[in-house]
Amino acid sequence: MRLFHFILIAFLLISCSDNTIGINEAKPVAIRGKTITIAILPEQNVFEQKKRYKPLAAYLSDALNANVKIKLLDGYGSIYDEIKNRTIDGAFFASFNYVLTKARAEIEPIARPVGMDGDASYKVVIFTRRDTGLTEDVRTWKGRKAAFVHEATMAGYVFPSWHLKKHGIGSLERHFKKIIYIGSHDAVILSVFKGEAEIGAAKDLILKRLLSENPAIKEEIVILASSPSVPSSTFCVRGDLAGGTKERLKKALLSMHGDDSGKAALQILKASKFIVTSDSEFDMLRQMVKDAGVDFKTSPFRGR
Amino acid sequence: MKKKLILGLGLVLLISTLSAYIVTKNLNDIVTNQKIVNEQDIVIGAYSEMLFQLKGAQAELYRHQAGYSRNINDLVSYIEAFDENMDFLSAQYSLHHHDIACMQCHSEVEGRITSLSEILSEIKGIIKQYKLDVSILVTTSDAGQIKVLEHTATSQGNTILDLLEKVKHAADKMRDQIKSKRNTLISRSRTVISTTLFLAIIFSLAVFVAVIRGVTASINSLITGIRRLASGDFSQRVDIRTKDEIGFMADAFNAMTEKLNAMNKEKDGLLNALRGFNEKLEVKVKEATEGLRLAQEQMVRAETLAAIGTLAAGVSHELSTPLNTILGFTQLMISDLDGSSPLKGDLKLIEQESVRCKKIVQGLLDFARAPRHEEMFTDVNKIISETLLLIEYQPSIKKIVIKKDMDSGLNPVEADPLQLKQVFLNLILNATQAMPEGGELIIKTENVRQGIEASVSDTGMGIREGELQKIFQPFYTTKKDGTGLGLSISYGIIKEHGGEIYAESSVGSGATFRIFLPAQNELEKESMVSENKSRGDNR
């Protein structure tokens, strides 16, 4: 009889149970009015690059309670234009392009990522293949075929030009027989390794990585010159961005490594944290640019 | 009853559960089908988006080629979104491709899904290359490379668009087929659900009615039985053979009616006995009341007689002296007169009347005199015979036939023989006087309970009812020359002997006077007999 009562009650309870589990489980989606657009320049695989930046955007969106979007622009020229037009609020700048943009538009450095190996700055190294016979003496470089990343980069123009100038050679273009701009540091290293060029310049960090990954390259590549350290890719915001937003952005980036989602985003970006970056850290570079004879106001940005 | 109710409820629950199962299954089928339709809608939506996105990317590429745009973000975003949709679709088809349950129902779709998967794989391969080319395109500054890549990417994009159009068309067709199946399923399910619910209601009602009827029929039968029992029909039995509570109640009811019936019969017997007893009691009460009334009358009469007796004794005593004087002087005067004296006749008349008055006074004195109880064992038959000898020479008796019905074994009574003789003389003389033209005088004696009864009957004119009440009163007489004291004296004598005297008569059919005298009990009788014997012996 008890069993019968139990079955009856169970039957009634099951009949009356709430079946709207799915509806209750749905999380409300926050409607954020403000949008902060951060620009990045394309790397070799833009799609993978965007995927890497997505967690950062999500983290900042939560931290700032705003829609943080990543916008891919084809060059620093475009970044400059959009900063002037106020269609973007910030961007990641390579060191030389920061100096150029800073000279023409009001931007403010906030922070930059520290790599997994603790590097937040880089040097530019000029290297050759062991069999080229080139030495640290820049005169041996004369009439050789050179491969650089881009003419509007620290590695592709500023340091080689500054280094040559330092050793009494006025024109980069005339000193080398041919200069090819390949677009990426990896490609420069590989072109020198393969013999497509005799001399090249790239970021030391990338060279270090490639050398550790490919012992064969390590055997063949010889470093001829090295630049002073300059800050690596730096996150800057528009100078006229609201002070509160600027500060919150800075705070969110600097405290990112202390937050779970922030840590995950940093891992995907292959960074351990963000550190404070100030304009004065670019003074050395600014001087090199000046020494290299680059006109801050007219020199073209990297990219089309 | 509880079992019936539980069984009924169980059946209804079973039917409900079965119905719920069928309904749920159909709803689940509909929901599953709707899910498939929804998924298909989403898939088709994804195809549409992919078409839009790739067309957007292609447009961006064209703009790049033409030098109208430097916006690579849109180009990359289109391709990125396309890629996301691609991943979604691949996961979707992969999911369905391995869904055995799904395949069982949609076996013909399997081939299509396989072919779709192949096309998607092809698209995937092309898009991978497309993305690489676009990546290089947006990063390289080599104009020659840019031109080649723009051409290649555009061509790849167009190929993907063609393939997508095909896939989307196939997906559209598939969706139409699924929708058609869904509609069929909904229609079929609607029929099944309606039929199931209808049948469930009908079955439930049938079960409900059967249970209620099963329960109420028994209860009604029981109620009918109780009502009949209440109306007094103790022979009522309820025919319920179920083994439930009602069955137990019916058995108990039948047992109860059995007992009640037996008790009722016993009660009827007792009631009849009581009724008979009551009737007897009533008769006895009536008799007792009548006896009491008679006793009261007799007592009143006795009291009256006693008072009259006392009065009569005084009056008689006062009258006897002057009467004796009158009589004496009258007789002296007659003796002094010669035979021719005219007064002699008158004086004779005075003498006669004086003698008559003296008799009356003497009668009154006898009436008032205290009884002389010289009682002895007396044979009433003998007393009656002696009395008849006294009157047989009376002229009035000549015309009368005397019939004697005397019990030879008549018990003796303790009485004064002279007084009894006077009583019978009075009664016999009264009877003869009641038959001046002759008739029958019937004298009867017999033993009765606790005594003897003697009756003197005549066939004379009889006594009226009103006179019957008064005849034992002193001085009440219907005769011209009667004193009205005979019956009163007789009454007094019989009462003195502890007996009873009463008269029965109706006008024209004579009268009967009955005398009851108490008899001696046997022991006393025997002792008396032996005493007499010894006395005789002594003599």
mmCIF file of C-alpha atoms in Angstrom, chain B residues 66 196 218 224 312 373 458 477:
data_model
loop_
_atom_site.group_PDB
_atom_site.id
_atom_site.type_symbol
_atom_site.label_atom_id
_atom_site.label_comp_id
_atom_site.label_asym_id
_atom_site.label_seq_id
_atom_site.Cartn_x
_atom_site.Cartn_y
_atom_site.Cartn_z
ATOM 1 C CA ALA B 66 40.913 47.877 -58.033
ATOM 2 C CA THR B 196 -5.210 8.116 -27.477
ATOM 3 C CA SER B 218 -23.447 -3.783 -3.634
ATOM 4 C CA THR B 224 -32.363 -2.007 0.198
ATOM 5 C CA ALA B 312 -86.517 -4.515 64.135
ATOM 6 C CA HIS B 373 -74.555 -21.835 66.278
ATOM 7 C CA ASP B 458 -89.292 -23.503 39.717
ATOM 8 C CA THR B 477 -92.172 -8.747 48.973
#
